[in-house]
CSV table of C-alpha atoms in Angstrom, one decimal:
chain,number,residue,atom,x,y,z
A,293,UNK,CA,-45.0,59.1,52.2
A,294,UNK,CA,-45.4,60.1,55.9
A,295,UNK,CA,-41.9,58.9,56.7
A,296,UNK,CA,-40.2,61.3,54.3
A,297,UNK,CA,-38.1,62.7,57.2
A,298,UNK,CA,-37.2,59.3,58.7
A,299,UNK,CA,-34.1,57.4,57.9
A,300,UNK,CA,-32.6,54.1,59.2
A,301,UNK,CA,-30.9,55.6,62.3
A,302,UNK,CA,-32.3,59.2,62.6
A,303,UNK,CA,-35.2,61.4,61.8
A,304,UNK,CA,-35.3,65.2,61.3
A,305,UNK,CA,-37.6,67.5,63.3
A,306,UNK,CA,-38.4,71.1,63.7
A,307,UNK,CA,-37.7,72.3,67.3
A,308,UNK,CA,-38.4,75.3,69.5
A,309,UNK,CA,-35.6,77.8,70.1
A,310,UNK,CA,-35.6,76.9,73.8
A,311,UNK,CA,-34.8,73.3,72.8
A,312,UNK,CA,-32.1,73.9,70.3
A,313,UNK,CA,-30.6,76.9,72.1
A,314,UNK,CA,-29.0,74.9,75.0
A,315,UNK,CA,-27.8,72.2,72.6
A,316,UNK,CA,-26.1,74.8,70.4
A,317,UNK,CA,-24.7,76.5,73.4
A,318,UNK,CA,-23.1,73.2,74.7
A,319,UNK,CA,-21.8,72.1,71.3
A,320,UNK,CA,-20.5,75.7,70.7
A,321,UNK,CA,-18.0,75.1,73.5
A,322,UNK,CA,-16.4,72.3,71.7
A,323,UNK,CA,-14.1,74.4,69.6
A,324,UNK,CA,-12.8,71.4,67.6
A,325,UNK,CA,-16.4,70.9,66.4
A,326,UNK,CA,-16.7,74.7,65.7
A,327,UNK,CA,-13.6,74.6,63.6
A,328,UNK,CA,-14.9,71.8,61.5
A,329,UNK,CA,-18.2,73.6,61.0
A,330,UNK,CA,-17.5,77.3,60.7
A,331,UNK,CA,-14.7,79.5,59.4
A,332,UNK,CA,-15.7,82.2,61.8
A,333,UNK,CA,-13.4,82.3,64.8
A,334,UNK,CA,-15.0,80.2,67.6
A,335,UNK,CA,-16.4,82.4,70.4
A,336,UNK,CA,-18.7,81.7,73.3
A,337,UNK,CA,-22.3,83.0,73.4
A,338,UNK,CA,-24.8,82.5,76.2
A,339,UNK,CA,-27.8,80.2,75.9
A,340,UNK,CA,-29.9,83.3,75.8
A,341,UNK,CA,-28.0,84.6,72.8
A,342,UNK,CA,-28.3,81.2,71.0
A,343,UNK,CA,-32.0,81.2,71.6
A,344,UNK,CA,-32.4,84.7,70.3
A,345,UNK,CA,-30.3,83.9,67.2
A,346,UNK,CA,-32.6,80.9,66.6
A,347,UNK,CA,-35.8,83.0,67.1
A,348,UNK,CA,-34.5,85.5,64.5
A,349,UNK,CA,-33.3,82.9,62.0
A,350,UNK,CA,-35.9,80.2,62.1
A,351,UNK,CA,-38.4,82.5,60.3
A,352,UNK,CA,-36.3,82.9,57.2
A,353,UNK,CA,-38.2,81.6,54.2
A,354,UNK,CA,-35.0,80.7,52.3
A,355,UNK,CA,-33.5,78.6,55.1
A,356,UNK,CA,-34.2,75.4,56.9
A,357,UNK,CA,-32.8,74.5,60.3
A,358,UNK,CA,-33.8,71.1,61.8
A,359,UNK,CA,-32.7,68.9,64.6
A,360,UNK,CA,-31.3,65.4,64.0
A,361,UNK,CA,-32.8,62.9,66.5
A,362,UNK,CA,-31.8,59.3,67.0
A,363,UNK,CA,-34.6,56.9,66.2
A,364,UNK,CA,-33.9,54.6,69.2
A,365,UNK,CA,-34.1,57.2,72.0
A,366,UNK,CA,-35.1,60.4,70.2
A,367,UNK,CA,-32.0,62.2,71.5
A,368,UNK,CA,-31.0,65.3,69.6
A,369,UNK,CA,-27.5,64.7,68.2
A,370,UNK,CA,-27.0,67.5,65.8
A,371,UNK,CA,-28.6,69.7,63.2
A,372,UNK,CA,-29.3,69.8,59.5
A,373,UNK,CA,-30.1,72.8,57.4
A,374,UNK,CA,-30.5,74.3,54.0
A,375,UNK,CA,-29.4,77.9,53.2
A,376,UNK,CA,-28.8,80.0,50.1
A,377,UNK,CA,-31.9,78.3,48.7
A,378,UNK,CA,-32.9,79.6,45.3
A,379,UNK,CA,-36.2,78.0,44.3
A,380,UNK,CA,-36.0,79.8,41.0
A,381,UNK,CA,-32.8,77.9,40.1
A,382,UNK,CA,-33.6,74.8,42.1
A,383,UNK,CA,-30.3,75.2,43.9
A,384,UNK,CA,-29.4,75.1,47.6
A,385,UNK,CA,-26.5,74.7,50.0
A,386,UNK,CA,-26.8,72.1,52.8
A,387,UNK,CA,-25.1,72.2,56.2
A,388,UNK,CA,-24.9,69.3,58.7
A,389,UNK,CA,-23.3,69.0,62.1
A,390,UNK,CA,-23.3,66.1,64.6
A,391,UNK,CA,-22.7,67.8,68.0
A,392,UNK,CA,-22.2,64.6,70.0
A,393,UNK,CA,-18.6,63.7,69.4
A,394,UNK,CA,-18.8,60.1,70.7
A,395,UNK,CA,-21.1,59.1,67.9
A,396,UNK,CA,-19.0,60.4,65.0
A,397,UNK,CA,-18.1,57.9,62.3
A,398,UNK,CA,-21.1,55.7,63.0
A,399,UNK,CA,-23.2,56.6,60.0
A,400,UNK,CA,-25.6,59.0,61.7
A,401,UNK,CA,-24.5,61.9,59.5
A,402,UNK,CA,-24.7,59.9,56.3
A,403,UNK,CA,-28.2,58.7,57.2
A,404,UNK,CA,-29.3,62.3,58.0
A,405,UNK,CA,-27.9,63.6,54.7
A,406,UNK,CA,-29.7,60.9,52.8
A,407,UNK,CA,-33.0,62.1,54.4
A,408,UNK,CA,-32.3,65.7,53.5
A,409,UNK,CA,-31.4,64.9,49.9
A,410,UNK,CA,-34.6,63.0,49.5
A,411,UNK,CA,-36.5,65.9,50.9
A,412,UNK,CA,-34.7,68.4,48.7
A,413,UNK,CA,-35.2,66.4,45.5
A,414,UNK,CA,-38.7,64.9,46.2
A,415,UNK,CA,-40.4,67.6,48.2
A,416,UNK,CA,-38.7,70.9,47.4
A,417,UNK,CA,-38.1,69.6,43.8
A,418,UNK,CA,-34.7,71.1,43.7
A,419,UNK,CA,-32.3,70.2,40.9
A,420,UNK,CA,-29.0,70.4,42.8
A,421,UNK,CA,-27.7,70.4,46.4
A,422,UNK,CA,-24.3,71.8,47.2
A,423,UNK,CA,-22.1,72.1,50.2
A,424,UNK,CA,-18.8,73.5,51.5
A,425,UNK,CA,-16.4,71.4,53.5
A,426,UNK,CA,-13.0,72.2,54.9
A,427,UNK,CA,-9.9,70.6,53.6
A,428,UNK,CA,-8.9,69.4,57.1
A,429,UNK,CA,-12.1,67.5,57.6
A,430,UNK,CA,-11.5,64.2,55.8
A,431,UNK,CA,-14.2,62.4,57.8
A,432,UNK,CA,-16.9,64.7,56.5
A,433,UNK,CA,-15.5,64.7,53.0
A,434,UNK,CA,-15.7,60.9,53.0
A,435,UNK,CA,-19.2,61.0,54.4
A,436,UNK,CA,-20.4,63.3,51.6
A,437,UNK,CA,-18.7,61.2,48.9
A,438,UNK,CA,-20.6,58.2,50.3
A,439,UNK,CA,-23.8,60.2,50.1
A,440,UNK,CA,-23.2,60.8,46.4
A,441,UNK,CA,-21.6,64.3,46.3
A,442,UNK,CA,-19.1,65.1,43.5
A,443,UNK,CA,-16.1,67.4,44.0
A,444,UNK,CA,-16.7,70.8,42.2
A,445,UNK,CA,-13.5,72.7,43.1
A,446,UNK,CA,-11.5,74.4,45.8
A,447,UNK,CA,-11.3,77.9,47.0
A,448,UNK,CA,-7.6,78.1,47.6
A,449,UNK,CA,-6.3,79.2,51.0
A,450,UNK,CA,-9.7,80.4,52.1
A,451,UNK,CA,-8.8,79.9,55.8
A,452,UNK,CA,-5.8,80.7,57.9
A,453,UNK,CA,-5.7,78.5,61.0
A,454,UNK,CA,-2.8,77.4,63.1
A,455,UNK,CA,-0.5,79.4,60.8
A,456,UNK,CA,-1.5,77.2,57.8
A,457,UNK,CA,-3.6,78.0,54.8
A,458,UNK,CA,-6.5,75.6,54.1
A,459,UNK,CA,-8.9,75.3,51.2
A,460,UNK,CA,-12.7,75.2,51.1
A,461,UNK,CA,-13.9,72.2,49.1
A,462,UNK,CA,-17.1,72.7,47.2
A,463,UNK,CA,-19.2,69.6,46.5
A,464,UNK,CA,-22.5,69.1,44.7
A,465,UNK,CA,-25.0,66.5,43.7
A,466,UNK,CA,-27.4,66.9,40.8
A,467,UNK,CA,-30.9,65.4,40.8
A,468,UNK,CA,-30.1,63.1,37.9
A,469,UNK,CA,-27.0,61.8,39.8
A,470,UNK,CA,-29.1,61.2,42.9
A,471,UNK,CA,-31.8,59.4,40.9
A,472,UNK,CA,-29.2,57.3,39.1
A,473,UNK,CA,-27.8,56.1,42.4
A,474,UNK,CA,-31.2,54.7,43.2
A,475,UNK,CA,-31.4,56.7,46.5
A,476,UNK,CA,-35.1,57.5,46.1
A,477,UNK,CA,-36.2,54.4,47.9
A,478,UNK,CA,-33.6,54.2,50.6
B,469,UNK,CA,4.7,103.2,45.4
B,470,UNK,CA,4.8,106.2,47.6
B,471,UNK,CA,2.9,106.1,50.8
B,472,UNK,CA,1.4,109.5,50.1
B,473,UNK,CA,-0.7,108.4,47.2
B,474,UNK,CA,-4.3,108.7,45.9
B,475,UNK,CA,-5.8,105.2,46.3
B,476,UNK,CA,-9.1,106.2,44.7
B,477,UNK,CA,-7.8,108.2,41.7
B,478,UNK,CA,-7.6,106.3,38.4
B,479,UNK,CA,-6.8,107.5,34.9
B,480,UNK,CA,-10.3,107.9,33.6
B,481,UNK,CA,-12.4,107.3,36.7
B,482,UNK,CA,-12.2,107.7,40.4
B,483,UNK,CA,-13.8,105.6,43.2
B,484,UNK,CA,-16.2,107.8,45.1
B,485,UNK,CA,-18.9,107.7,47.7
B,486,UNK,CA,-22.6,107.3,47.0
B,487,UNK,CA,-24.5,110.5,46.1
B,488,UNK,CA,-27.8,109.9,47.7
B,489,UNK,CA,-29.4,112.7,45.7
B,490,UNK,CA,-28.3,111.9,42.2
B,491,UNK,CA,-27.4,108.2,42.2
B,492,UNK,CA,-30.8,106.5,42.9
B,493,UNK,CA,-32.3,107.7,39.7
B,494,UNK,CA,-29.4,106.5,37.6
B,495,UNK,CA,-29.0,103.1,39.2
B,496,UNK,CA,-32.8,102.6,39.2
B,497,UNK,CA,-32.5,102.8,35.5
B,498,UNK,CA,-29.8,100.2,35.4
B,499,UNK,CA,-31.9,97.8,37.4
B,500,UNK,CA,-34.3,97.6,34.5
B,501,UNK,CA,-31.5,96.1,32.4
B,502,UNK,CA,-32.2,92.5,33.6
B,503,UNK,CA,-29.2,91.1,31.7
B,504,UNK,CA,-27.0,93.4,33.9
B,505,UNK,CA,-28.9,92.3,37.0
B,506,UNK,CA,-28.4,88.7,36.1
B,507,UNK,CA,-24.7,89.2,35.8
B,508,UNK,CA,-24.5,90.5,39.4
B,509,UNK,CA,-26.3,87.9,41.4
B,510,UNK,CA,-28.0,84.5,41.6
B,511,UNK,CA,-31.1,86.3,42.9
B,512,UNK,CA,-33.8,86.9,40.3
B,513,UNK,CA,-33.4,90.0,38.3
B,514,UNK,CA,-35.8,92.7,39.4
B,515,UNK,CA,-36.2,96.3,38.6
B,516,UNK,CA,-36.1,98.8,41.5
B,517,UNK,CA,-37.9,102.1,41.7
B,518,UNK,CA,-36.0,105.3,42.6
B,519,UNK,CA,-37.4,105.1,46.1
B,520,UNK,CA,-36.4,101.5,46.4
B,521,UNK,CA,-32.9,102.3,45.2
B,522,UNK,CA,-32.6,105.1,47.8
B,523,UNK,CA,-33.5,102.6,50.5
B,524,UNK,CA,-30.9,100.2,49.1
B,525,UNK,CA,-28.2,102.8,49.2
B,526,UNK,CA,-29.1,103.5,52.8
B,527,UNK,CA,-28.9,99.8,53.7
B,528,UNK,CA,-25.5,99.6,52.0
B,529,UNK,CA,-24.0,102.4,54.0
B,530,UNK,CA,-25.5,100.9,57.2
B,531,UNK,CA,-23.9,97.6,56.4
B,532,UNK,CA,-20.6,99.2,55.6
B,533,UNK,CA,-20.6,101.0,59.0
B,534,UNK,CA,-21.9,98.1,61.1
B,535,UNK,CA,-20.6,94.9,59.6
B,536,UNK,CA,-17.1,96.2,58.8
B,537,UNK,CA,-17.1,93.4,56.2
B,538,UNK,CA,-18.1,95.6,53.2
B,539,UNK,CA,-16.3,98.3,51.2
B,540,UNK,CA,-18.5,100.0,48.6
B,541,UNK,CA,-17.5,102.5,46.0
B,542,UNK,CA,-19.3,104.2,43.2
B,543,UNK,CA,-17.3,104.5,39.9
B,544,UNK,CA,-17.4,108.1,38.6
B,545,UNK,CA,-16.0,109.9,35.6
B,546,UNK,CA,-13.0,112.0,36.5
B,547,UNK,CA,-14.1,114.9,34.3
B,548,UNK,CA,-17.8,115.1,35.0
B,549,UNK,CA,-18.3,113.0,38.2
B,550,UNK,CA,-21.0,111.1,36.3
B,551,UNK,CA,-22.0,107.8,37.9
B,552,UNK,CA,-20.7,105.0,35.8
B,553,UNK,CA,-21.0,102.0,38.0
B,554,UNK,CA,-20.0,100.5,41.3
B,555,UNK,CA,-17.4,98.2,42.8
B,556,UNK,CA,-17.5,96.5,46.1
B,557,UNK,CA,-15.4,94.1,48.3
B,558,UNK,CA,-17.8,92.2,50.4
B,559,UNK,CA,-18.0,89.2,52.8
B,560,UNK,CA,-14.6,90.0,54.2
B,561,UNK,CA,-13.3,87.6,56.7
B,562,UNK,CA,-10.6,89.5,58.5
B,563,UNK,CA,-9.0,86.5,60.3
B,564,UNK,CA,-8.5,84.8,57.0
B,565,UNK,CA,-7.9,87.8,54.8
B,566,UNK,CA,-10.5,86.9,52.2
B,567,UNK,CA,-13.2,88.9,50.4
B,568,UNK,CA,-15.5,88.7,47.4
B,569,UNK,CA,-15.4,91.2,44.5
B,570,UNK,CA,-18.5,92.4,42.6
B,571,UNK,CA,-18.7,95.3,40.1
B,572,UNK,CA,-20.7,96.7,37.3
B,573,UNK,CA,-20.6,99.4,34.7
B,574,UNK,CA,-24.3,100.3,34.5
B,575,UNK,CA,-24.9,101.8,31.1
B,576,UNK,CA,-24.3,99.6,28.1
B,577,UNK,CA,-22.8,102.6,26.3
B,578,UNK,CA,-20.2,103.1,29.0
B,579,UNK,CA,-18.8,99.6,28.7
B,580,UNK,CA,-15.7,98.7,26.8
B,581,UNK,CA,-14.3,102.1,27.4
B,582,UNK,CA,-11.7,101.2,30.0
B,583,UNK,CA,-13.7,102.3,33.0
B,584,UNK,CA,-14.0,98.8,34.4
B,585,UNK,CA,-10.3,98.2,34.0
B,586,UNK,CA,-9.4,101.4,35.7
B,587,UNK,CA,-11.6,100.6,38.6
B,588,UNK,CA,-10.2,97.0,38.8
B,589,UNK,CA,-6.6,98.3,39.1
B,590,UNK,CA,-7.6,100.6,41.9
B,591,UNK,CA,-9.6,98.0,43.8
B,592,UNK,CA,-7.0,95.3,43.6
B,593,UNK,CA,-4.3,97.6,44.9
B,594,UNK,CA,-6.7,98.7,47.7
B,595,UNK,CA,-7.6,95.1,48.5
B,596,UNK,CA,-4.0,93.8,48.6
B,597,UNK,CA,-2.0,96.8,49.7
B,598,UNK,CA,-4.4,98.6,52.1
B,599,UNK,CA,-6.8,96.0,53.3
B,600,UNK,CA,-4.0,93.5,53.2
B,601,UNK,CA,-6.2,90.7,52.1
B,602,UNK,CA,-4.7,87.3,51.1
B,603,UNK,CA,-7.2,86.5,48.3
B,604,UNK,CA,-10.2,87.8,46.5
B,605,UNK,CA,-13.0,85.7,45.0
B,606,UNK,CA,-15.4,86.6,42.2
B,607,UNK,CA,-18.6,84.7,41.2
B,608,UNK,CA,-19.7,84.7,37.6
B,609,UNK,CA,-22.4,82.8,35.7
B,610,UNK,CA,-21.3,80.5,32.9
B,611,UNK,CA,-23.8,82.6,30.8
B,612,UNK,CA,-21.5,85.6,31.1
B,613,UNK,CA,-18.3,84.5,29.4
B,614,UNK,CA,-17.2,88.2,29.0
B,615,UNK,CA,-17.0,88.6,32.7
B,616,UNK,CA,-15.0,85.4,33.1
B,617,UNK,CA,-12.5,86.7,30.5
B,618,UNK,CA,-12.4,90.1,32.3
B,619,UNK,CA,-11.5,88.6,35.6
B,620,UNK,CA,-8.9,86.3,34.1
B,621,UNK,CA,-7.1,89.3,32.6
B,622,UNK,CA,-6.3,90.4,36.1
B,623,UNK,CA,-5.0,87.0,37.1
B,624,UNK,CA,-8.1,85.4,38.5
B,625,UNK,CA,-8.2,81.6,38.1
B,626,UNK,CA,-11.2,79.4,37.9
B,627,UNK,CA,-11.5,77.5,41.2
B,628,UNK,CA,-15.0,76.1,41.5
B,629,UNK,CA,-17.9,75.2,39.2
B,630,UNK,CA,-21.2,74.8,40.9
B,631,UNK,CA,-22.8,72.8,38.1
B,632,UNK,CA,-26.2,73.8,36.8
B,633,UNK,CA,-26.7,76.3,39.7
B,634,UNK,CA,-28.5,78.7,37.4
B,635,UNK,CA,-31.7,78.2,35.4
B,636,UNK,CA,-32.3,81.0,33.0
B,637,UNK,CA,-34.5,81.1,29.8
B,638,UNK,CA,-35.1,77.4,30.2
B,639,UNK,CA,-31.4,76.5,30.2
B,640,UNK,CA,-29.0,75.6,33.0
B,641,UNK,CA,-25.7,77.2,33.6
B,642,UNK,CA,-22.9,76.7,36.1
B,643,UNK,CA,-21.9,79.3,38.6
B,644,UNK,CA,-18.1,79.8,38.3
B,645,UNK,CA,-16.0,80.9,41.3
B,646,UNK,CA,-12.7,82.5,40.4
B,647,UNK,CA,-9.9,83.5,42.8
B,648,UNK,CA,-6.9,85.7,42.9
B,649,UNK,CA,-4.3,85.2,45.6
B,650,UNK,CA,-2.0,88.1,46.6
B,651,UNK,CA,1.2,86.5,45.5
B,652,UNK,CA,-0.2,86.0,42.0
B,653,UNK,CA,-1.3,89.7,41.9
B,654,UNK,CA,2.2,90.8,43.0
B,655,UNK,CA,3.9,88.6,40.4
B,656,UNK,CA,1.6,89.9,37.7
B,657,UNK,CA,2.3,93.5,38.7
B,658,UNK,CA,6.0,93.0,38.7
B,659,UNK,CA,5.9,91.6,35.2
B,660,UNK,CA,3.8,94.5,34.0
B,661,UNK,CA,6.2,96.9,35.7
B,662,UNK,CA,4.0,98.6,38.2
B,663,UNK,CA,5.9,101.1,40.3
């Protein structure tokens, strides 16, 4: 199956730090995007810093960090990664971000997630994939529900932003659930 | 509670710094109790040599100093300063006031003697009244119901179940996330009549 990392709208690729560095640097300046993605306070790092961060982190054996590229013009629109990967338990967390705001809500993220789930279950042979999403990101929550994730609980008041408390939502999909949804062939 | 108070003095135990000379040998022994190791982390249980334990302690102190997101204490007997266990608040996010709690009483014979309870009272007071955190989390495997009961005694509530996140002895178990929010801890203390 040579098209394991290809979906209907995007494909996933491994990229050099000098390619992803400038992308991260530009997306990093969209603090709305940062606030959807990260609980760390947004701050601005140089392209150099982003590149060095990538150089340090791309070599971790328990993490994956790939670019999401559109199939039609090969443009890099975001990233997709796995972290806290425990092969001994068959468990991982997944993170996805579409950096190009204009193409949100068009299905690119859902397509990318389907590819990653297929990779996780059919190539890494994991038994579950989990994620954390913020309470104030209903678009992402909807996307993950569509991809087959089930709600597994909430860490109450995990974030204080704009003088309000917000929960972390944990979601997860088990291998048997993914198989039952017939996602293997999509 | 008076300002001029001993935050690290309990009834039976005290919270103390690492003793780089004495502690590695003791904790190296604990790491050979794989059931204890399993209760502490999703990482595979692995025994550590005295030398490896020494390095681990050095790494802990480095992280405490550099990251500013970790507070680490040994638990020691008040009478004999014997190393009984450790307790740590980690992954602190200062802008949100959150942290994760992890602790262990190392030797099987030292458990169920009130040392853990004593340490918990101290660390909760420290977390909420000194570090001014809003909430604490704790992560426990479903295969460790004793730990779930222990945390619930202090007001922790089950918040998340990462289903089948653990595979041990051929069986799957959930990872349970528990949480204690400051207001709940205050209310619990008021009822118990803490000064």
